[in-house]
mmCIF file of C-alpha atoms in Angstrom:
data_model
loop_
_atom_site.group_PDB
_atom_site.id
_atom_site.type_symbol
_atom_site.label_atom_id
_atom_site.label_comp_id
_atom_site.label_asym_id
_atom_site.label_seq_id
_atom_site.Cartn_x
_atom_site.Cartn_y
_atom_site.Cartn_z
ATOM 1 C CA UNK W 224 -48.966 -46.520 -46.930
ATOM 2 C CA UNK W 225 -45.374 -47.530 -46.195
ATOM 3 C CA UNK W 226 -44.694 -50.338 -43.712
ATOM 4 C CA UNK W 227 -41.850 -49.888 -41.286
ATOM 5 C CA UNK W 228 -38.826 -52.733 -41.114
ATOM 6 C CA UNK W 229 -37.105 -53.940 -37.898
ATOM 7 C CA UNK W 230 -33.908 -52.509 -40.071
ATOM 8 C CA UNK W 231 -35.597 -48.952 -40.473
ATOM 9 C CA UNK W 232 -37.406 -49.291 -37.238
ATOM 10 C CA UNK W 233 -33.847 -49.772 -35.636
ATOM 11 C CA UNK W 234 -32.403 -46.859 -37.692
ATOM 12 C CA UNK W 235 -35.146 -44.169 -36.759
ATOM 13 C CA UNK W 236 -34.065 -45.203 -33.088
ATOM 14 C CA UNK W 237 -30.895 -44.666 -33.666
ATOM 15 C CA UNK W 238 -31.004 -41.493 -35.332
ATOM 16 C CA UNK W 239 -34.036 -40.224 -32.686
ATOM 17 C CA UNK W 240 -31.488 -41.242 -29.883
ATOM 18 C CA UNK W 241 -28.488 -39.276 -31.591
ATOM 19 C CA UNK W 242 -30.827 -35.944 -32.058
ATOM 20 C CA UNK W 243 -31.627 -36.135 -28.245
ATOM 21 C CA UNK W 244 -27.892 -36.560 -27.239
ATOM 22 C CA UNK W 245 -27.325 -33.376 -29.763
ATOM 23 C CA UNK W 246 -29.421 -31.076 -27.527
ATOM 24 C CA UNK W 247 -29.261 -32.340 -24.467
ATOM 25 C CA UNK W 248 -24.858 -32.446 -23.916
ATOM 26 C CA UNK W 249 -25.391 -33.043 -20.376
ATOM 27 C CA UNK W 250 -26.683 -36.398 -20.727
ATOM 28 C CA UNK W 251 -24.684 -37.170 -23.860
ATOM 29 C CA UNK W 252 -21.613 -36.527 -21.852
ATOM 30 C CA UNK W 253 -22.892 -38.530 -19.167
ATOM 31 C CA UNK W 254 -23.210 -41.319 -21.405
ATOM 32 C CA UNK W 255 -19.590 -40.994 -22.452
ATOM 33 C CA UNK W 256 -18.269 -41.261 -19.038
ATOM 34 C CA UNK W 257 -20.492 -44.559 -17.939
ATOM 35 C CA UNK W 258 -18.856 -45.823 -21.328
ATOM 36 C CA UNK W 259 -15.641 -44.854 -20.339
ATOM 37 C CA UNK W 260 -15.710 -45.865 -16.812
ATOM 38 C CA UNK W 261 -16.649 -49.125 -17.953
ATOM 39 C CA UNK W 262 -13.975 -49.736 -20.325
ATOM 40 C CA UNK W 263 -10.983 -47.687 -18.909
ATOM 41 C CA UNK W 264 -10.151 -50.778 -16.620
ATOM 42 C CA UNK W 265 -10.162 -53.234 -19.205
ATOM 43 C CA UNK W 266 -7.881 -51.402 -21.046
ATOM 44 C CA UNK W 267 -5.134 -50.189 -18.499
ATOM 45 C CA UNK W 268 -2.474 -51.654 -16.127
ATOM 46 C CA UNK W 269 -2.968 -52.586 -12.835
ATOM 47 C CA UNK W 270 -1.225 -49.712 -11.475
ATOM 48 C CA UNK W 271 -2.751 -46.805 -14.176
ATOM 49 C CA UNK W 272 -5.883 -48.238 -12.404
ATOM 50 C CA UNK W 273 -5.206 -48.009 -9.161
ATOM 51 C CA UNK W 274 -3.695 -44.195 -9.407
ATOM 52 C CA UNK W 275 -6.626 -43.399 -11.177
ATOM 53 C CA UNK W 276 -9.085 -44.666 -8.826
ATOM 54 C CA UNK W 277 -6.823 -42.648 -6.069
ATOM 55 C CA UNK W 278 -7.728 -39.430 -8.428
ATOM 56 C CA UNK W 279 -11.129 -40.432 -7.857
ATOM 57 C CA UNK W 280 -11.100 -40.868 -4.196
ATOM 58 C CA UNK W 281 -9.135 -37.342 -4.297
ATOM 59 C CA UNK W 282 -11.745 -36.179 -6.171
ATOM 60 C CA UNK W 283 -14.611 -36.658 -4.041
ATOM 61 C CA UNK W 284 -12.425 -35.228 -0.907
ATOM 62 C CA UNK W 285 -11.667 -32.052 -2.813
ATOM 63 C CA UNK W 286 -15.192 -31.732 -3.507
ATOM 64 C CA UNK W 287 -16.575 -31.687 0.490
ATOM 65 C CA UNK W 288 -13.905 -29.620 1.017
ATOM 66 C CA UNK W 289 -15.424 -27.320 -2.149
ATOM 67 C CA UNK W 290 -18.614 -27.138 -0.295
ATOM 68 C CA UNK W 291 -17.682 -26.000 2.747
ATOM 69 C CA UNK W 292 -14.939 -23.337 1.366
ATOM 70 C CA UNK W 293 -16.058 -22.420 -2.426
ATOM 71 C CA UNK W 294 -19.871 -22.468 -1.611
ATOM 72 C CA UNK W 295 -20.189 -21.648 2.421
ATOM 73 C CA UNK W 296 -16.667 -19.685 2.752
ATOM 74 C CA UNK W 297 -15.684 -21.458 5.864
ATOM 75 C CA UNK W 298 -11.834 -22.249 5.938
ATOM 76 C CA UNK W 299 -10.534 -26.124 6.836
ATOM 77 C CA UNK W 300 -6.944 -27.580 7.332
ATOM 78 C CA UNK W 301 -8.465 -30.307 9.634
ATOM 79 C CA UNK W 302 -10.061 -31.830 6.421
ATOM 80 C CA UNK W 303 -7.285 -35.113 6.955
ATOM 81 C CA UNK W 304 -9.153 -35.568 9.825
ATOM 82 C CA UNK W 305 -12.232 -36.877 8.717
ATOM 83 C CA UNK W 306 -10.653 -38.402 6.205
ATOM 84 C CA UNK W 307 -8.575 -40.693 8.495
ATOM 85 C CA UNK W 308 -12.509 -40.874 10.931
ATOM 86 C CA UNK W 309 -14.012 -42.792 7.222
ATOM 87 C CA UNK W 310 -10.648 -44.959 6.628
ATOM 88 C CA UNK W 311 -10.449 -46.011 10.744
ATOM 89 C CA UNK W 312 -14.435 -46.475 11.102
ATOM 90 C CA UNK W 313 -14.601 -48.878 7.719
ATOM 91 C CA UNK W 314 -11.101 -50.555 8.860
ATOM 92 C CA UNK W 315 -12.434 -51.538 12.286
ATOM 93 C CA UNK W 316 -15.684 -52.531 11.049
ATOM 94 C CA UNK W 317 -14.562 -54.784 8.916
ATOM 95 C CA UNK W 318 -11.351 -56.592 11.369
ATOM 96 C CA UNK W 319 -13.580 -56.497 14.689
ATOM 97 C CA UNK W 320 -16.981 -57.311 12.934
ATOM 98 C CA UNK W 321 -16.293 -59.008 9.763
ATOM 99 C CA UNK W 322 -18.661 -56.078 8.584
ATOM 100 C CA UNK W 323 -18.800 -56.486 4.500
ATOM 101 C CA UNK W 324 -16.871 -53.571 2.992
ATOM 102 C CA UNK W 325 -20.125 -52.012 0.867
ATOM 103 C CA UNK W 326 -21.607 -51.667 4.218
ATOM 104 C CA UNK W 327 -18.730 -49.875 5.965
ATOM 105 C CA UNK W 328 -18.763 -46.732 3.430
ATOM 106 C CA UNK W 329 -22.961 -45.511 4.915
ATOM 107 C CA UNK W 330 -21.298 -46.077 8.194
ATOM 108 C CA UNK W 331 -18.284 -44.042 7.704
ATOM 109 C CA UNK W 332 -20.574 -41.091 6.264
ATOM 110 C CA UNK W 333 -22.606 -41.224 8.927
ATOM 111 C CA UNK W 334 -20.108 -41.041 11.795
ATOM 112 C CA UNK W 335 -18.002 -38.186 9.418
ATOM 113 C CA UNK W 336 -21.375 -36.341 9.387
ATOM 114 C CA UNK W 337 -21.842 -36.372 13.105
ATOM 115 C CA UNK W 338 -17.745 -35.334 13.880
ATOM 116 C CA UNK W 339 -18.227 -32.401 11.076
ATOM 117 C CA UNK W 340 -21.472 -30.836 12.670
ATOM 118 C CA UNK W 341 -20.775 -31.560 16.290
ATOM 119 C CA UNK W 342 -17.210 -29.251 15.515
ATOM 120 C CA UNK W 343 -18.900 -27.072 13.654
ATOM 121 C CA UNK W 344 -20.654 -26.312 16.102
ATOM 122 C CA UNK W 345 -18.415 -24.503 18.384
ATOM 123 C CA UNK W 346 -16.833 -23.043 15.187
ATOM 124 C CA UNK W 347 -19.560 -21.055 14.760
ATOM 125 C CA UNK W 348 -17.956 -18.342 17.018
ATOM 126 C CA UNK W 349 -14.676 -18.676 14.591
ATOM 127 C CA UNK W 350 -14.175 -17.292 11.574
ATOM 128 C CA UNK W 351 -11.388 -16.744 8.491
ATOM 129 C CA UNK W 352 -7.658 -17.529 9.546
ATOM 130 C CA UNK W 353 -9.428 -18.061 13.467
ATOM 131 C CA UNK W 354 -11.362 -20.903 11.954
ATOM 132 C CA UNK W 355 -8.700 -22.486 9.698
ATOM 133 C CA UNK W 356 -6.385 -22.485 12.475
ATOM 134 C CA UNK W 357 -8.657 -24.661 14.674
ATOM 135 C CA UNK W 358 -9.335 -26.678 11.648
ATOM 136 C CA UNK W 359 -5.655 -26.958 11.778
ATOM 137 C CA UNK W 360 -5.293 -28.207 15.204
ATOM 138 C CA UNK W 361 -7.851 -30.561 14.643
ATOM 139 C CA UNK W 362 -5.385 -31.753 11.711
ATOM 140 C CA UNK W 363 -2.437 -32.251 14.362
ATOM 141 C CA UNK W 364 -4.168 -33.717 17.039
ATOM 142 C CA UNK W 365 -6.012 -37.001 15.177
ATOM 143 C CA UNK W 366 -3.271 -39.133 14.237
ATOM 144 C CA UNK W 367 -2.062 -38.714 17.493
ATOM 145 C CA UNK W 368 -5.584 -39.616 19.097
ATOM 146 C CA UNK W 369 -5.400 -42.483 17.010
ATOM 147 C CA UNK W 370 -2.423 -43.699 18.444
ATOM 148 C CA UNK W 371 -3.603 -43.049 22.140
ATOM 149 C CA UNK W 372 -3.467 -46.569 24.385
ATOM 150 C CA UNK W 373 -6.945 -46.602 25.742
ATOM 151 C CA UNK W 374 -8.052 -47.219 21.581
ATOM 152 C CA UNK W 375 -5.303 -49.273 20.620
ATOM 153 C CA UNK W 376 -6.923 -52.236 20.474
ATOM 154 C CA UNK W 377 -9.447 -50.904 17.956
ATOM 155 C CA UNK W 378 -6.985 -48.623 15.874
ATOM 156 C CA UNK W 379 -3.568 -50.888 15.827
ATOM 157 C CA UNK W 380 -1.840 -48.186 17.414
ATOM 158 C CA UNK W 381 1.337 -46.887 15.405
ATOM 159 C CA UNK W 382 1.065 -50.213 13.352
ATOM 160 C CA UNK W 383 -2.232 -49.901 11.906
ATOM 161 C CA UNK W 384 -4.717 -52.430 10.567
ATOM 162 C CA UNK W 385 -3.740 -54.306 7.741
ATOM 163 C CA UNK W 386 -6.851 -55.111 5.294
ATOM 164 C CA UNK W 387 -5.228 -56.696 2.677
ATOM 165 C CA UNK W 388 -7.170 -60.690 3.588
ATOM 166 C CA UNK W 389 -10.845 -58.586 3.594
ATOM 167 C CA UNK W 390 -10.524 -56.905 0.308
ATOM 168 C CA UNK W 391 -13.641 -58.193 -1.802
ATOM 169 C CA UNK W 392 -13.352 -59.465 -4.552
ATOM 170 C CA UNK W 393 -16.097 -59.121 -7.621
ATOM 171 C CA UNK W 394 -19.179 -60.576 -6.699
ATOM 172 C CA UNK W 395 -21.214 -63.086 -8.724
ATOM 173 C CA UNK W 396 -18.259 -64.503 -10.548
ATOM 174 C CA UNK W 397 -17.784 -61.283 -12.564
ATOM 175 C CA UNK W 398 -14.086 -61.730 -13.838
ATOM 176 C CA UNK W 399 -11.897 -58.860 -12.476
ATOM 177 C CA UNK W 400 -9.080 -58.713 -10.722
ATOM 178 C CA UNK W 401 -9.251 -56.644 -7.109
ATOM 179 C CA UNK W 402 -8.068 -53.795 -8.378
ATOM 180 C CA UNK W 403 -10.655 -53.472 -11.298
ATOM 181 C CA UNK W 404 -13.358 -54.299 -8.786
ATOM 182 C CA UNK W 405 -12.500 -51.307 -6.493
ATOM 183 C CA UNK W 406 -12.009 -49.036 -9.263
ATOM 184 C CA UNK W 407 -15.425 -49.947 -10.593
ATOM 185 C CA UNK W 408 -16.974 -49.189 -6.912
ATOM 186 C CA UNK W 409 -15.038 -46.435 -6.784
ATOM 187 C CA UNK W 410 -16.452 -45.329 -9.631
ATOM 188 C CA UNK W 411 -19.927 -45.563 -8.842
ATOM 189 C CA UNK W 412 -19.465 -44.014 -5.486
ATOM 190 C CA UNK W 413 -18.207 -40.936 -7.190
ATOM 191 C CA UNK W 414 -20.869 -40.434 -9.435
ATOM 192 C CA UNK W 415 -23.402 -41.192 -6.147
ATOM 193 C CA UNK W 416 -21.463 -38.168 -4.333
ATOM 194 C CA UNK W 417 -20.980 -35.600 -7.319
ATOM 195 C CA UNK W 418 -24.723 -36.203 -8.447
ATOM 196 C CA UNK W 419 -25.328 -35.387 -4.281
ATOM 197 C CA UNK W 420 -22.726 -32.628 -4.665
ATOM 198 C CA UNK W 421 -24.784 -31.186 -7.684
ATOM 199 C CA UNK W 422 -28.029 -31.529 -6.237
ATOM 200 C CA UNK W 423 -27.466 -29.965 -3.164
ATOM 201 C CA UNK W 424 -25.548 -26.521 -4.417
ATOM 202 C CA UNK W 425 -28.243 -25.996 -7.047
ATOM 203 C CA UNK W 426 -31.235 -26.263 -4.500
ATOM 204 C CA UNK W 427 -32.762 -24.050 -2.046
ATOM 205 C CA UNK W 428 -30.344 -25.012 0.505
ATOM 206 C CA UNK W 429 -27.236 -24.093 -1.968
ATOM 207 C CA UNK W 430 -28.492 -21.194 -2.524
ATOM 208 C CA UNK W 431 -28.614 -20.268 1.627
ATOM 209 C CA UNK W 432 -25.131 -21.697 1.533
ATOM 210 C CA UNK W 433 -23.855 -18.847 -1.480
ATOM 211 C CA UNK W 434 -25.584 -16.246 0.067
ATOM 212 C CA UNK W 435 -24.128 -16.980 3.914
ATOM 213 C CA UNK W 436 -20.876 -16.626 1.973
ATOM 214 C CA UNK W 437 -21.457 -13.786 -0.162
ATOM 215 C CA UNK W 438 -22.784 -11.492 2.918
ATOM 216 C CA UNK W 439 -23.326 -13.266 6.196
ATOM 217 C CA UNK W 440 -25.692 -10.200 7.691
ATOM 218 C CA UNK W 441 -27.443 -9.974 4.598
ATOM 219 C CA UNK W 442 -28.222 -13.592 4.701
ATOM 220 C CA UNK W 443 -29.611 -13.247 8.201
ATOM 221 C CA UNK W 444 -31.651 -10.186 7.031
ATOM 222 C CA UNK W 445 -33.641 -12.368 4.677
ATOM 223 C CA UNK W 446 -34.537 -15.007 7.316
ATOM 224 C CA UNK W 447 -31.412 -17.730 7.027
ATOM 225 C CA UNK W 448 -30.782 -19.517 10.058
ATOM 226 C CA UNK W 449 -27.043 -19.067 10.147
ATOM 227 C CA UNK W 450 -25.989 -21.444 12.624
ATOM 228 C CA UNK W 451 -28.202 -24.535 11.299
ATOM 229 C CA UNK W 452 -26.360 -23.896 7.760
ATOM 230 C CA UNK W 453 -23.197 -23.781 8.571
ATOM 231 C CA UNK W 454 -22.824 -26.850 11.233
ATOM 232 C CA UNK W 455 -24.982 -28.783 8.397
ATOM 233 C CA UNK W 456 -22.623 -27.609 5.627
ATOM 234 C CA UNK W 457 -19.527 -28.726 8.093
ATOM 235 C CA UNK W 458 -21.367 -32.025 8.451
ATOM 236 C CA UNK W 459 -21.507 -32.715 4.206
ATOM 237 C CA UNK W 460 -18.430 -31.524 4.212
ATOM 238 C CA UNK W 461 -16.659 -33.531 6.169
ATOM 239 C CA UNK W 462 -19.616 -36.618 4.777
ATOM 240 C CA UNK W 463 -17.956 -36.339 1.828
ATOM 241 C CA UNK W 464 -14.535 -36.506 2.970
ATOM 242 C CA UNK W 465 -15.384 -39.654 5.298
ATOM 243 C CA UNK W 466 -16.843 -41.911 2.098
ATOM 244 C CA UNK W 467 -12.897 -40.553 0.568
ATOM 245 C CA UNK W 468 -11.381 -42.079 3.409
ATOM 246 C CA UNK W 469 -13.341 -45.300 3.770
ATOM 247 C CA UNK W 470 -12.470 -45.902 -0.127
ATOM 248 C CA UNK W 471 -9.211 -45.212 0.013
ATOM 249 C CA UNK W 472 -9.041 -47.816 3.393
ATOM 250 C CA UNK W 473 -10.696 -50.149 0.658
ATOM 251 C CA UNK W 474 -7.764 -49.426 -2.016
ATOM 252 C CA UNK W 475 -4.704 -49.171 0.144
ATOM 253 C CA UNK W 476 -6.001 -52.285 2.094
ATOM 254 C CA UNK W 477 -3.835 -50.310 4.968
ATOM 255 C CA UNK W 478 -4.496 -47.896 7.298
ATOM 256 C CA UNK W 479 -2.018 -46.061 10.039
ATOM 257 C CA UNK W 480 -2.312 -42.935 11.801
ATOM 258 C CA UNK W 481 0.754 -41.793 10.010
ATOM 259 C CA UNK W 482 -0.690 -41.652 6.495
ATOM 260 C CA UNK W 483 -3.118 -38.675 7.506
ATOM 261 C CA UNK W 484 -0.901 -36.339 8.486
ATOM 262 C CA UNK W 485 -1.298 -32.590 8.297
ATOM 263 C CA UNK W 486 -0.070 -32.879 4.665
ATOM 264 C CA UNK W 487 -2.847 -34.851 3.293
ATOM 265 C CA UNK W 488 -5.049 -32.061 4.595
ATOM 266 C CA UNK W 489 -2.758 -29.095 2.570
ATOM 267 C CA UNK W 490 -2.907 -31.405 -0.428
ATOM 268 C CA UNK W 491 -6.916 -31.683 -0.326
ATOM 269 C CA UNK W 492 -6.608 -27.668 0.167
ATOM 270 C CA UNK W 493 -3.866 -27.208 -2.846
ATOM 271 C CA UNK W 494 -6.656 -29.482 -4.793
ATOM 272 C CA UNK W 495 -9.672 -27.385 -4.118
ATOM 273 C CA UNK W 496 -7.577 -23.903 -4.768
ATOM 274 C CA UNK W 497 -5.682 -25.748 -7.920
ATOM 275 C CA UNK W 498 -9.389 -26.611 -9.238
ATOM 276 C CA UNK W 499 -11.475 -23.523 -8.779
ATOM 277 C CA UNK W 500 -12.781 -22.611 -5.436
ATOM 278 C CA UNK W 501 -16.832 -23.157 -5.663
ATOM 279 C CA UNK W 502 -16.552 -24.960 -9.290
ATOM 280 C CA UNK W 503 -17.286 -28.951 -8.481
ATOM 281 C CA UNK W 504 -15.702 -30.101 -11.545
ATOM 282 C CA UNK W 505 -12.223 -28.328 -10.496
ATOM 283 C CA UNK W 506 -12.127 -31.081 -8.154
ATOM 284 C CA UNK W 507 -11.247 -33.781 -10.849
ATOM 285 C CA UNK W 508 -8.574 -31.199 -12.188
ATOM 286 C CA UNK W 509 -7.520 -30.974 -8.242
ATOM 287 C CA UNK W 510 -6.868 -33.769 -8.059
ATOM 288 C CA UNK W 511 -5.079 -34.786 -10.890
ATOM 289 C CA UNK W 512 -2.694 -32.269 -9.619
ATOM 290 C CA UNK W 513 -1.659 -33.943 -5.895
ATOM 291 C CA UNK W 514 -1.854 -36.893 -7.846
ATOM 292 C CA UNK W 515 0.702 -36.794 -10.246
ATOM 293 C CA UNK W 516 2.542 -33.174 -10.421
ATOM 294 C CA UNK W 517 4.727 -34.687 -6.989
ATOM 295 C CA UNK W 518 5.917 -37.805 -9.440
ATOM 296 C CA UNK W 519 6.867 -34.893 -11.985
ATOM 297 C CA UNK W 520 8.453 -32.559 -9.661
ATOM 298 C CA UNK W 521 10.301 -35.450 -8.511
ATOM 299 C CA UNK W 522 11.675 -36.708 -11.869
ATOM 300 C CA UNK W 523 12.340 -33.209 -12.853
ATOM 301 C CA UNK W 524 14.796 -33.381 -9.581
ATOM 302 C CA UNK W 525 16.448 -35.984 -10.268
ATOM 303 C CA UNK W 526 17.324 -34.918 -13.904
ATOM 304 C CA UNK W 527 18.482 -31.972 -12.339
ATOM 305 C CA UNK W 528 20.866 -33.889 -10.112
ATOM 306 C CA UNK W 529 21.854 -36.140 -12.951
ATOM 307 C CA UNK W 530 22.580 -33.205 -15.110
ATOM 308 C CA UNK W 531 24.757 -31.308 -13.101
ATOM 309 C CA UNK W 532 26.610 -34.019 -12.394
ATOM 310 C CA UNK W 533 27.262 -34.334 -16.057
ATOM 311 C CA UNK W 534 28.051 -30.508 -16.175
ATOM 312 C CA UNK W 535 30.751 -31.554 -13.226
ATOM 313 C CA UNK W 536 32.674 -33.330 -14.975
ATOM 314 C CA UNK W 537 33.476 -30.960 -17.229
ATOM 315 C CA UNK W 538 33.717 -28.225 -15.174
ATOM 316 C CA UNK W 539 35.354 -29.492 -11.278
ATOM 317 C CA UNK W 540 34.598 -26.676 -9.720
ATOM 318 C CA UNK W 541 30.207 -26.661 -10.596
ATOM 319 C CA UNK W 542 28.058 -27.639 -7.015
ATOM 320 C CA UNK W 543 26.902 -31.112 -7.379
ATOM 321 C CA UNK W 544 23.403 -32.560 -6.062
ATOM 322 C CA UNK W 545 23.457 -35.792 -4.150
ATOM 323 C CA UNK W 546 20.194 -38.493 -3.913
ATOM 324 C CA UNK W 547 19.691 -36.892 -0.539
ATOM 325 C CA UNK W 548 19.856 -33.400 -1.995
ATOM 326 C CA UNK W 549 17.623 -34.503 -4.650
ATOM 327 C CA UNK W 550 14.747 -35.648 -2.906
ATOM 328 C CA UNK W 551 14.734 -32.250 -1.060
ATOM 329 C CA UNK W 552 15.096 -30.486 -4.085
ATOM 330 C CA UNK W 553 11.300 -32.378 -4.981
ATOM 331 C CA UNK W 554 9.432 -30.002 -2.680
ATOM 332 C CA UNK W 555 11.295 -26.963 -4.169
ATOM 333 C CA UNK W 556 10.435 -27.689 -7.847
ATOM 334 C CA UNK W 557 6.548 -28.806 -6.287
ATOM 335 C CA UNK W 558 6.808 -25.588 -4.785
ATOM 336 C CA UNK W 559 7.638 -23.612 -8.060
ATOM 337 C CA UNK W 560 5.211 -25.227 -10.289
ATOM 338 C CA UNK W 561 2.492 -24.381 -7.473
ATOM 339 C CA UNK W 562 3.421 -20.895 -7.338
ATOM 340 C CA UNK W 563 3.477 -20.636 -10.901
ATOM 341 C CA UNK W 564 -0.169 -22.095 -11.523
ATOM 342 C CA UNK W 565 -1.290 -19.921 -9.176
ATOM 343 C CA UNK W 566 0.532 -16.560 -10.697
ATOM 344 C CA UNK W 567 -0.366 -17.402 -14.210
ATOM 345 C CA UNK W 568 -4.529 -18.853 -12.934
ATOM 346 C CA UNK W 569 -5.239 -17.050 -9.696
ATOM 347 C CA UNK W 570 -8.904 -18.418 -9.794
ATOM 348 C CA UNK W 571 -7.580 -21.969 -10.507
ATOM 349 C CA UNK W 572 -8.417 -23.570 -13.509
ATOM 350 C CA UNK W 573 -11.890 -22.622 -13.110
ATOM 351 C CA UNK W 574 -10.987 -18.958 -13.481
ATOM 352 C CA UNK W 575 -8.714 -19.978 -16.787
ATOM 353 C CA UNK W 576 -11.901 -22.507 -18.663
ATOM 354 C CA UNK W 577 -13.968 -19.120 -17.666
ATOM 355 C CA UNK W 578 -11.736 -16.853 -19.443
ATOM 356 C CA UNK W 579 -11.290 -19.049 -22.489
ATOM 357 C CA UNK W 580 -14.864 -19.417 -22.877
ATOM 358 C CA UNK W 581 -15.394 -15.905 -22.462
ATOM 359 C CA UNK W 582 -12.546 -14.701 -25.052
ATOM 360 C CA UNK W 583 -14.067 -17.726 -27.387
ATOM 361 C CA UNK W 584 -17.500 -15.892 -27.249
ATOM 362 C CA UNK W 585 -16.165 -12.613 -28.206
ATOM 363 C CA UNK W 586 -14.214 -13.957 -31.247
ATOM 364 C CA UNK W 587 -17.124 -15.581 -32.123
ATOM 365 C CA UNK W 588 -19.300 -11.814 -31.863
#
C-alpha cells in the first residue's frame, strides 16, 4: 500500500483544485478577479487607480439604472438625482456627525431606496417618454433643491462640502496610500452590489420584473401585483445608484450641487444603452465608455485643431480651429463616435458578444 507525502498530498490538491476551476468557469473567473483586484493597485499609478475606481463607481450606477430600464422597462433621466441624494446624505453625515465613512454608504442606500419608491409611486400612472420626462424634471430640479437657503447649512449651498480632512485612511496599519484604500472598498462594494444585482434578476422576483416588461397585462393576468413591483424596482434602482454616489463622495472627497447635473444622468443612460440594455455585465463596458471615450474625443480635437493649423500654413486660405473652437469641437467628435457605436451595435455591446458567440457556434457546427 502506498503512503501519501505532504509533497504529493500538496500536488493532488493542487491538481483536484485546478479540475474544479476547469468545470466550474464561473468561480474560476471569480477567482481571477479577487486576484486581480488585489493586485491592480499595487501595480498602477495613483491616478490609473483612481479613474479606475470611478469606472467602478460608474459601474454600479449603470447597473440600477439596468434594472429598472433593461429588466422592468421603466425609462429614467432623473437617475443623477439619486446619485447626488447618496453623495449629499454620506457628505453630511460625516461633516455634521463625524459619522465614519463605512457607515455612511447603508445610510445612503437606505434613504436612495425610500426617494426611488416614494417617486415611483406616483409614476405608476406614467409611462414611456411620459415617464422619462418626469424622470427628467426630477434631474433639473435637485441641484437646484440642493442649493435652496432653508438647507444650506446642511448642503454648503453653491460651495459644497469639502471632505478631503475625513477621508479614511487604511485601517489597522495596512500600508496604502488613500487612494488604494478607496479603490479596495470600492472594490468590494461592487462585488456586494453586482452579486445583489445577480441574485435578484435571476429569482422569482426577476422574473415578475421581465415579465412586467415583456407584457404588462399579461403579467397582471398571471397574478403580479404591478404596482408593488415597479415602486420596489424604482427603489433598487435608485439603491444602487445612491451606494454610486456615496462612493464617489468618498473618492472625490467633494461634493457640490453642480457636479450632478442633468449630464451625469445622460451619461449613466449612454452607459446602460452603450453596455446592453438588461445584460449586467454591459455595465462595466458602460462605463468604460463615459469614462474614457470624452478624454479621446477630446485629444482627437485637439489634433484636429493642431493639424489644420499645420495644413494653414501651407495653404492661407484653409479655416483654422482655435482652443475655444476645439473644446466645442469635443462634443461633436463624442457625438460621432456615439452615433457610430450605436449604427454599427444597435443592442450595445451585449447585442455584438451575442452575435459573435452565435456566429462562433455555427463555425464550430
Amino acid at each position: 500500500m502506498k503512503t501519501s507525502t505532504p509533497v504529493t498530498s500538496v500536488i493532488a490538491a493542487i491538481g483536484a483544485t485546478v479540475i474544479t476551476l476547469a468545470q466550474n468557469w464561473k468561480l474560476a473567473g471569480f477567482i481571477l478577479v479577487l486576484i486581480a483586484g488585489a493586485i491592480f493597485p499595487l501595480c498602477a499609478s495613483g491616478v490609473f487607480t483612481f479613474q479606475i475606481t470611478q469606472l467602478l463607481i460608474y459601474a454600479i450606477a449603470i447597473a440600477g439604472l439596468n434594472l429598472l430600464t433593461g429588466f422592468n422597462g421603466q425609462f429614467s433621466l432623473g437617475h443623477s438625482a439619486f446619485y447626488a441624494i447618496g453623495a449629499y446624505v454620506s457628505a453630511v453625515l460625516m461633516t455634521q456627525l463625524d459619522m465614519p465613512f463605512y457607515l455612511t454608504i447603508p445610510i445612503a442606500a437606505a434613504v436612495c431606496f425610500v426617494f426611488g419608491f416614494l417617486f415611483g409611486l406616483p409614476a405608476l400612472r406614467l409611462e414611456g417618454i411620459y415617464l422619462a420626462l418626469a424622470t427628467f424634471a426630477l434631474a433639473i430640479a435637485t441641484p437646484q433643491i440642493l442649493k435652496f437657503k432653508p438647507v444650506e447649512h446642511l448642503t454648503g449651498g453653491v460651495q459644497g462640502l469639502a471632505l478631503f480632512h475625513l477621508k479614511p485612511e487604511a485601517p489597522f496599519g495596512l500600508p496604502f496610500d488613500q487612494d488604494q484604500w478607496t479603490f479596495y472598498v470600492t472594490f468590494a462594494v461592487t462585488i456586494l452590489m453586482f452579486f445583489l444585482a445577480f441574485s435578484l434578476v435571476n429569482s422569482r422576483s426577476g422574473r415578475a420584473m421581465k415579465a412586467i416588461r415583456d407584457n404588462h397585462i399579461a403579467a397582471k393576468v398571471t397574478g403580479i401585483d404591478l404596482s408593488l413591483f415597479k415602486t420596489l424596482t424604482f427603489g433598487v434602482s435608485a439603491l444602487f445608484t445612491g451606494v454610486a454616489g456615496s462612493l464617489s463622495a468618498l473618492l472625490i472627497a467633494f461634493v457640490a450641487p453642480d457636479s450632478f447635473q442633468i449630464t451625469l444622468a445622460i451619461a449613466i443612460f449612454v452607459g446602460m444603452v452603450v453596455g446592453g440594455v438588461g445584460w449586467i455585465p454591459g455595465a462595466f463596458l458602460g462605463a468604460l465608455f463615459i469614462l474614457f471615450v470624452p478624454n479621446i474625443a477630446e485629444h482627437i480635437a485637439f489634433g484636429l485643431s493642431a493639424f489644420f493649423d499645420l495644413i494653414r500654413k501651407v495653404i492661407p486660405f484653409f479655416p483654422s480651429i482655435g482652443e475655444q473652437s476645439a473644446k466645442g469641437l469635443t462634443g461633436t467628435v463624442y457625438g460621432v463616435f456615439l452615433i457610430l457605436l450605436i449604427y454599427v451595435m444597435p443592442s450595445g455591446l451585449a447585442g455584438l458578444l451575442r452575435l459573435a458567440v452565435q456566429r462562433l457556434a455555427r463555425a464550430r457546427s
